[in-house]
Amino acid sequence: MTEGHGDDVYRYAGQIKVNFSTNIWQYPDLSALKRFMMSRLDFVASYPEPEPYSLERHLADRLGIVDDQIMVTAGVTDAIYTIARDMAAGRRCGIVGPTFAEYADACVAAGNEPVYFSDAEKAASNADVVWLCNPNNPDGRATDAGWLSALISDRQSVMFVIDTAYSDYCRAGKLDMRAMSGHDNVILLHSLTKQFCVPGLRVGYMTAASENIRRLRRHRMPWAVNALASSCAEFLVDNPPVIPVDMLLAESARMQREIASMGYDVTPSATNFFLCAAPAGTAAGLKEWLVAHHGLLIRDASNFTGLTSRHFRVAAQRKEENDLLIDALREWIGKYC
């Protein structure tokens, strides 16, 4: 889904006042990171480590796991394609959707044709590999961690790949990383991009049982994580930017209520972002209207498998900005619906 992805501000040069299309906090204080980056610019003149072992050791130490239970990647998408390559062609892949398209794209690229399911239990009953985003993108639903842990323990023959990229934007219980690293049928994906609001750095990691990590490392491309990104990730682990999660969740809940009261179909979300469907027209049309008339950018979600041309996604921002979108959506529904 490299085309039709969210955060496509580049398509609207100078027109966007508020960006609701990306799921991460847009106003982090990255001044300390920028100073650190300036002090490390000489790194670009030398090769990085062939494999980012220093960052892996640093993360493992902070997370309380051992070095061979973690693998750093060039973002979660790199991890997704690495796992898909490791899954032999012919294995039945089940995806809990609607969700991030890269799970399906990676499976297809590796020779597997995935099937979509509405929940993890149905997927685990019909597939050898289950892909689950928790909390899920684009609707923000959270699968209960206790229930999911029990399912993983019960279905030992099924490999669970669980993307936790948005877990820092949710107050629902999380899977215990250290406990999950003791299971040989689960791989957890983690996004430093989302956690630290630095999508341009492209750093993520996987945690899993040691044997799984050893096998996955054989698919890793040398020098995939550049020296500046790796050193900045180490810095951020120790100096994370502050994200006002409680404020974002409160604003998300308020926006969900107000937008639903106008007649939009709003899917209840446990995160800072949520899924809507317009009562008429298309999400693409609404998106272009919001840009042209108000300088506001939403995510057209019609290209998620299982959704319709009316679906769009919104991520909460600051209250005064959220009010601009609420008023604009009220204006649009009054004119066109």
Short mmCIF file of C-alpha atoms in Angstrom, two decimals:
data_model
loop_
_atom_site.label_atom_id
_atom_site.label_comp_id
_atom_site.label_asym_id
_atom_site.label_seq_id
_atom_site.Cartn_x
_atom_site.Cartn_y
_atom_site.Cartn_z
CA MET A 1 0.00 0.00 0.00
CA THR A 2 2.78 2.43 -0.89
CA GLU A 3 0.20 4.22 -3.07
CA GLY A 4 -2.93 5.35 -1.26
CA HIS A 5 -1.18 5.40 2.10
CA GLY A 6 -2.02 7.98 4.76
CA ASP A 7 0.03 11.09 5.50
CA ASP A 8 0.18 12.07 1.82
CA VAL A 9 0.74 15.75 2.59
CA TYR A 10 3.28 15.85 -0.26
CA ARG A 11 0.35 15.75 -2.71
CA TYR A 12 -1.04 19.04 -1.39
CA ALA A 13 1.91 21.43 -1.22
CA GLY A 14 1.06 24.39 1.00
CA GLN A 15 -2.63 23.50 1.32
CA ILE A 16 -2.75 21.49 4.56
CA LYS A 17 -3.35 23.28 7.84
CA VAL A 18 -4.03 20.20 9.98
CA ASN A 19 -3.12 16.60 9.13
CA PHE A 20 -5.58 14.03 10.54
CA SER A 21 -4.40 11.28 8.18
CA THR A 22 -1.40 9.99 10.15
CA ASN A 23 -1.81 7.98 13.34
CA ILE A 24 1.19 9.30 15.25
CA TRP A 25 1.44 12.41 17.45
CA GLN A 26 2.52 15.28 15.22
CA TYR A 27 3.90 17.70 17.79
CA PRO A 28 6.65 15.88 19.72
CA ASP A 29 9.57 17.85 21.09
CA LEU A 30 12.43 16.41 19.04
CA SER A 31 14.90 19.20 19.79
CA ALA A 32 17.16 16.94 21.88
CA LEU A 33 17.14 14.32 19.12
CA LYS A 34 18.05 16.93 16.51
CA ARG A 35 21.01 18.11 18.58
CA PHE A 36 22.11 14.51 18.98
CA MET A 37 21.80 13.91 15.23
CA MET A 38 23.95 16.95 14.51
CA SER A 39 26.65 15.54 16.78
CA ARG A 40 26.62 12.23 14.88
CA LEU A 41 26.57 13.41 11.27
CA ASP A 42 30.07 12.05 10.71
CA PHE A 43 28.50 8.59 10.93
CA VAL A 44 27.25 8.94 7.35
CA ALA A 45 30.87 8.79 6.11
CA SER A 46 31.33 5.21 7.36
CA TYR A 47 29.52 1.92 6.97
CA PRO A 48 27.17 0.96 9.79
CA GLU A 49 27.39 -2.40 11.53
CA PRO A 50 26.49 -5.15 9.02
CA GLU A 51 23.75 -6.10 11.48
CA PRO A 52 22.57 -3.65 14.17
CA TYR A 53 23.77 -5.69 17.14
CA SER A 54 24.59 -2.65 19.31
CA LEU A 55 21.01 -1.40 19.11
CA GLU A 56 19.69 -4.92 19.67
CA ARG A 57 21.77 -5.28 22.83
CA HIS A 58 20.64 -1.85 24.02
CA LEU A 59 16.98 -2.64 23.46
CA ALA A 60 17.24 -6.12 24.97
CA ASP A 61 18.80 -4.65 28.10
CA ARG A 62 16.00 -2.10 28.46
CA LEU A 63 13.25 -4.62 27.72
CA GLY A 64 14.56 -7.35 30.02
CA ILE A 65 15.05 -9.98 27.32
CA VAL A 66 18.19 -11.61 25.93
CA ASP A 67 20.00 -10.48 22.79
CA ASP A 68 18.97 -13.44 20.69
CA GLN A 69 15.26 -12.76 21.30
CA ILE A 70 15.27 -9.49 19.36
CA MET A 71 15.91 -8.47 15.76
CA VAL A 72 16.08 -4.82 14.68
CA THR A 73 14.70 -4.00 11.23
CA ALA A 74 14.38 -0.97 8.95
CA GLY A 75 10.87 -0.29 10.21
CA VAL A 76 8.04 -2.73 10.88
CA THR A 77 7.38 -3.11 7.16
CA ASP A 78 10.86 -4.59 6.76
CA ALA A 79 10.00 -7.04 9.54
CA ILE A 80 6.73 -7.99 7.84
CA TYR A 81 8.44 -8.85 4.54
CA THR A 82 11.24 -10.69 6.34
CA ILE A 83 8.74 -12.91 8.16
CA ALA A 84 6.76 -13.53 4.98
CA ARG A 85 9.93 -14.66 3.16
CA ASP A 86 10.60 -17.07 5.99
CA MET A 87 7.16 -18.67 5.68
CA ALA A 88 7.42 -21.45 3.13
CA ALA A 89 5.18 -21.14 0.07
CA GLY A 90 2.01 -23.14 0.50
CA ARG A 91 1.42 -22.34 4.17
CA ARG A 92 -2.08 -21.08 4.82
CA CYS A 93 -1.92 -17.42 5.86
CA GLY A 94 -4.85 -15.87 7.68
CA ILE A 95 -5.15 -12.12 8.17
CA VAL A 96 -7.50 -10.55 10.72
CA GLY A 97 -9.00 -7.65 8.82
CA PRO A 98 -9.71 -5.13 7.59
CA THR A 99 -6.15 -4.13 8.35
CA PHE A 100 -2.78 -2.89 7.10
CA ALA A 101 -2.35 -4.06 3.48
CA GLU A 102 1.35 -4.87 3.78
CA TYR A 103 0.64 -8.20 5.54
CA ALA A 104 -1.21 -9.43 2.45
CA ASP A 105 1.24 -7.82 0.01
CA ALA A 106 4.20 -9.46 1.76
CA CYS A 107 2.50 -12.87 1.78
CA VAL A 108 1.70 -12.64 -1.92
CA ALA A 109 5.26 -11.57 -2.73
CA ALA A 110 6.51 -14.65 -0.87
CA GLY A 111 4.19 -17.00 -2.75
CA ASN A 112 1.33 -17.27 -0.26
CA GLU A 113 -2.23 -16.22 -1.01
CA PRO A 114 -3.74 -14.97 2.28
CA VAL A 115 -7.36 -15.24 3.39
CA TYR A 116 -9.07 -12.58 5.53
CA PHE A 117 -10.95 -13.43 8.74
CA SER A 118 -13.02 -11.31 11.10
CA ASP A 119 -11.20 -12.38 14.29
CA ALA A 120 -8.10 -14.21 15.47
CA GLU A 121 -9.89 -17.37 16.59
CA LYS A 122 -11.42 -17.94 13.17
CA ALA A 123 -8.06 -17.28 11.55
CA ALA A 124 -6.29 -19.70 13.91
CA SER A 125 -8.85 -22.42 13.10
CA ASN A 126 -8.24 -22.13 9.36
CA ALA A 127 -4.64 -21.03 8.86
CA ASP A 128 -1.06 -22.00 9.68
CA VAL A 129 0.05 -18.39 10.14
CA VAL A 130 -2.14 -15.66 11.66
CA TRP A 131 -1.39 -11.97 11.07
CA LEU A 132 -2.97 -9.62 13.59
CA CYS A 133 -2.54 -5.89 14.22
CA ASN A 134 -3.31 -5.10 17.86
CA PRO A 135 -4.53 -2.40 18.30
CA ASN A 136 -5.72 -2.62 14.73
CA ASN A 137 -5.24 -0.16 11.91
CA PRO A 138 -7.55 1.35 10.58
CA ASP A 139 -10.36 0.89 13.13
CA GLY A 140 -8.49 1.03 16.45
CA ARG A 141 -10.06 -2.10 17.89
CA ALA A 142 -8.02 -3.83 20.60
CA THR A 143 -8.04 -7.61 21.07
CA ASP A 144 -7.92 -8.54 24.76
CA ALA A 145 -4.37 -9.51 25.72
CA GLY A 146 -5.42 -12.25 28.15
CA TRP A 147 -7.72 -13.87 25.61
CA LEU A 148 -5.06 -13.62 22.91
CA SER A 149 -2.39 -15.10 25.18
CA ALA A 150 -4.68 -18.07 25.90
CA LEU A 151 -5.31 -18.56 22.17
CA ILE A 152 -1.57 -18.56 21.46
CA SER A 153 -1.00 -21.17 24.17
CA ASP A 154 -3.88 -23.30 22.92
CA ARG A 155 -2.91 -23.29 19.22
CA GLN A 156 0.72 -24.41 19.38
CA SER A 157 0.76 -25.47 15.72
CA VAL A 158 -0.20 -21.98 14.52
CA MET A 159 2.34 -19.16 14.16
CA PHE A 160 0.97 -15.82 15.36
CA VAL A 161 2.51 -12.62 13.97
CA ILE A 162 1.22 -9.74 16.08
CA ASP A 163 1.92 -6.14 15.11
CA THR A 164 1.92 -3.98 18.26
CA ALA A 165 2.89 -0.73 16.47
CA TYR A 166 0.05 1.27 18.04
CA SER A 167 0.21 -0.17 21.54
CA ASP A 168 1.69 3.07 22.90
CA TYR A 169 -1.48 4.88 21.82
CA CYS A 170 -3.79 2.57 23.73
CA ARG A 171 -4.49 1.88 27.42
CA ALA A 172 -5.71 -1.68 26.85
CA GLY A 173 -3.58 -4.45 28.34
CA LYS A 174 -0.56 -5.55 26.34
CA LEU A 175 0.92 -8.98 25.75
CA ASP A 176 3.85 -9.63 28.08
CA MET A 177 6.85 -9.43 25.78
CA ARG A 178 9.08 -11.57 27.99
CA ALA A 179 6.40 -14.23 28.40
CA MET A 180 5.70 -14.29 24.67
CA SER A 181 9.42 -14.75 23.95
CA GLY A 182 9.08 -18.08 25.71
CA HIS A 183 6.56 -19.32 23.10
CA ASP A 184 7.89 -20.66 19.82
CA ASN A 185 4.66 -19.83 17.94
CA VAL A 186 4.49 -16.04 18.28
CA ILE A 187 6.43 -13.11 16.84
CA LEU A 188 5.75 -9.59 18.11
CA LEU A 189 6.40 -6.55 15.92
CA HIS A 190 7.33 -3.21 17.49
CA SER A 191 7.60 0.22 15.85
CA LEU A 192 10.04 2.84 17.07
CA THR A 193 8.56 5.02 14.32
CA LYS A 194 5.23 5.13 16.12
CA GLN A 195 6.58 5.02 19.67
CA PHE A 196 8.95 7.96 19.18
CA CYS A 197 7.13 9.85 16.37
CA VAL A 198 10.02 9.53 13.89
CA PRO A 199 8.65 7.92 10.70
CA GLY A 200 11.62 9.11 8.67
CA LEU A 201 14.14 7.06 10.65
CA ARG A 202 12.63 3.68 9.68
CA VAL A 203 13.56 1.60 12.71
CA GLY A 204 11.54 -1.23 14.25
CA TYR A 205 12.17 -4.60 15.80
CA MET A 206 10.79 -8.08 16.36
CA THR A 207 10.78 -10.07 19.59
CA ALA A 208 10.35 -13.84 19.59
CA ALA A 209 11.81 -17.09 20.85
CA SER A 210 15.54 -17.39 20.19
CA GLU A 211 15.20 -20.07 17.51
CA ASN A 212 12.73 -17.95 15.54
CA ILE A 213 15.01 -14.92 15.71
CA ARG A 214 18.04 -16.95 14.58
CA ARG A 215 16.07 -18.23 11.60
CA LEU A 216 14.72 -14.77 10.68
CA ARG A 217 18.16 -13.19 10.87
CA ARG A 218 19.24 -15.37 7.95
CA HIS A 219 16.88 -13.34 5.76
CA ARG A 220 18.23 -9.97 6.87
CA MET A 221 19.96 -7.81 4.28
CA PRO A 222 23.38 -6.56 5.46
CA TRP A 223 23.62 -2.86 6.40
CA ALA A 224 19.82 -2.51 6.22
CA VAL A 225 19.67 -0.17 9.24
CA ASN A 226 21.86 2.87 8.64
CA ALA A 227 24.31 4.18 11.23
CA LEU A 228 22.48 7.43 11.94
CA ALA A 229 19.12 5.71 12.39
CA SER A 230 20.61 3.09 14.69
CA SER A 231 22.40 5.61 16.91
CA CYS A 232 19.34 7.88 17.05
CA ALA A 233 17.17 4.93 18.05
CA GLU A 234 19.53 4.19 20.95
CA PHE A 235 19.27 7.83 22.00
CA LEU A 236 15.46 7.76 21.84
CA VAL A 237 15.20 4.60 23.91
CA ASP A 238 16.87 6.53 26.74
CA ASN A 239 15.34 9.94 25.94
CA PRO A 240 11.82 9.36 24.60
CA PRO A 241 9.67 12.32 23.56
CA VAL A 242 6.55 12.90 25.63
CA ILE A 243 3.31 11.85 23.92
CA PRO A 244 0.08 13.13 25.55
CA VAL A 245 -1.69 9.79 25.21
CA ASP A 246 -4.48 10.46 27.71
CA MET A 247 -5.35 13.75 26.01
CA LEU A 248 -5.36 12.07 22.58
CA LEU A 249 -7.57 9.23 23.81
CA ALA A 250 -10.01 11.66 25.43
CA GLU A 251 -10.16 13.73 22.25
CA SER A 252 -10.58 10.60 20.14
CA ALA A 253 -13.54 9.49 22.28
CA ARG A 254 -15.10 12.98 22.08
CA MET A 255 -14.68 13.14 18.33
CA GLN A 256 -16.16 9.67 17.89
CA ARG A 257 -19.29 10.75 19.81
CA GLU A 258 -19.73 14.04 18.00
CA ILE A 259 -19.11 12.71 14.50
CA ALA A 260 -21.44 9.74 15.10
CA SER A 261 -24.17 12.11 16.30
CA MET A 262 -24.13 13.82 12.88
CA GLY A 263 -25.00 10.60 11.04
CA TYR A 264 -21.58 9.23 10.15
CA ASP A 265 -21.02 5.54 10.90
CA VAL A 266 -18.21 5.49 13.49
CA THR A 267 -16.50 2.26 14.61
CA PRO A 268 -15.72 2.41 18.36
CA SER A 269 -11.95 2.68 18.85
CA ALA A 270 -9.60 2.15 21.79
CA THR A 271 -6.87 4.33 20.28
CA ASN A 272 -6.18 7.87 19.15
CA PHE A 273 -7.53 7.08 15.66
CA PHE A 274 -10.86 5.72 14.47
CA LEU A 275 -12.74 4.62 11.36
CA CYS A 276 -15.77 6.38 9.90
CA ALA A 277 -18.08 5.93 6.93
CA ALA A 278 -19.87 8.81 5.26
CA PRO A 279 -23.64 8.37 4.89
CA ALA A 280 -23.41 9.31 1.20
CA GLY A 281 -20.81 10.14 -1.39
CA THR A 282 -17.26 8.80 -1.22
CA ALA A 283 -14.35 9.17 1.17
CA ALA A 284 -12.20 10.31 -1.76
CA GLY A 285 -14.65 13.10 -2.54
CA LEU A 286 -14.90 14.12 1.10
CA LYS A 287 -11.10 14.15 1.42
CA GLU A 288 -10.63 16.46 -1.56
CA TRP A 289 -13.44 18.75 -0.35
CA LEU A 290 -11.89 19.06 3.11
CA VAL A 291 -8.52 19.94 1.59
CA ALA A 292 -9.95 22.47 -0.87
CA HIS A 293 -12.34 24.22 1.53
CA HIS A 294 -10.68 23.85 4.93
CA GLY A 295 -7.07 22.70 4.49
CA LEU A 296 -7.78 19.54 6.50
CA LEU A 297 -6.40 16.13 5.50
CA ILE A 298 -8.07 12.81 6.38
CA ARG A 299 -7.16 9.25 5.36
CA ASP A 300 -9.26 7.80 2.56
CA ALA A 301 -9.60 4.22 3.84
CA SER A 302 -11.47 2.79 0.86
CA ASN A 303 -8.38 0.83 -0.27
CA PHE A 304 -8.38 -1.39 2.84
CA THR A 305 -9.63 -4.86 1.86
CA GLY A 306 -13.14 -5.27 3.27
CA LEU A 307 -14.03 -1.58 3.46
CA THR A 308 -16.15 0.53 1.11
CA SER A 309 -15.69 3.70 -0.90
CA ARG A 310 -17.32 5.63 1.98
CA HIS A 311 -14.75 4.74 4.66
CA PHE A 312 -12.20 7.19 6.02
CA ARG A 313 -9.90 7.32 9.05
CA VAL A 314 -9.23 10.19 11.43
CA ALA A 315 -6.52 10.59 14.09
CA ALA A 316 -7.19 12.98 16.97
CA GLN A 317 -4.99 16.05 17.31
CA ARG A 318 -5.27 19.04 19.65
CA LYS A 319 -8.76 20.11 20.72
CA GLU A 320 -8.91 23.31 18.71
CA GLU A 321 -7.78 21.42 15.60
CA ASN A 322 -10.27 18.62 16.19
CA ASP A 323 -13.05 21.18 16.45
CA LEU A 324 -12.13 22.46 12.98
CA LEU A 325 -12.66 18.98 11.55
CA ILE A 326 -15.88 18.40 13.48
CA ASP A 327 -17.31 21.68 12.16
CA ALA A 328 -16.17 20.89 8.61
CA LEU A 329 -17.74 17.42 8.69
CA ARG A 330 -20.97 18.98 9.96
CA GLU A 331 -20.90 21.47 7.09
CA TRP A 332 -20.27 18.72 4.52
CA ILE A 333 -23.06 16.46 5.73
CA GLY A 334 -25.46 19.42 5.75
CA LYS A 335 -24.64 20.27 2.15
CA TYR A 336 -24.31 16.85 0.52
CA CYS A 337 -26.36 14.44 2.62
#
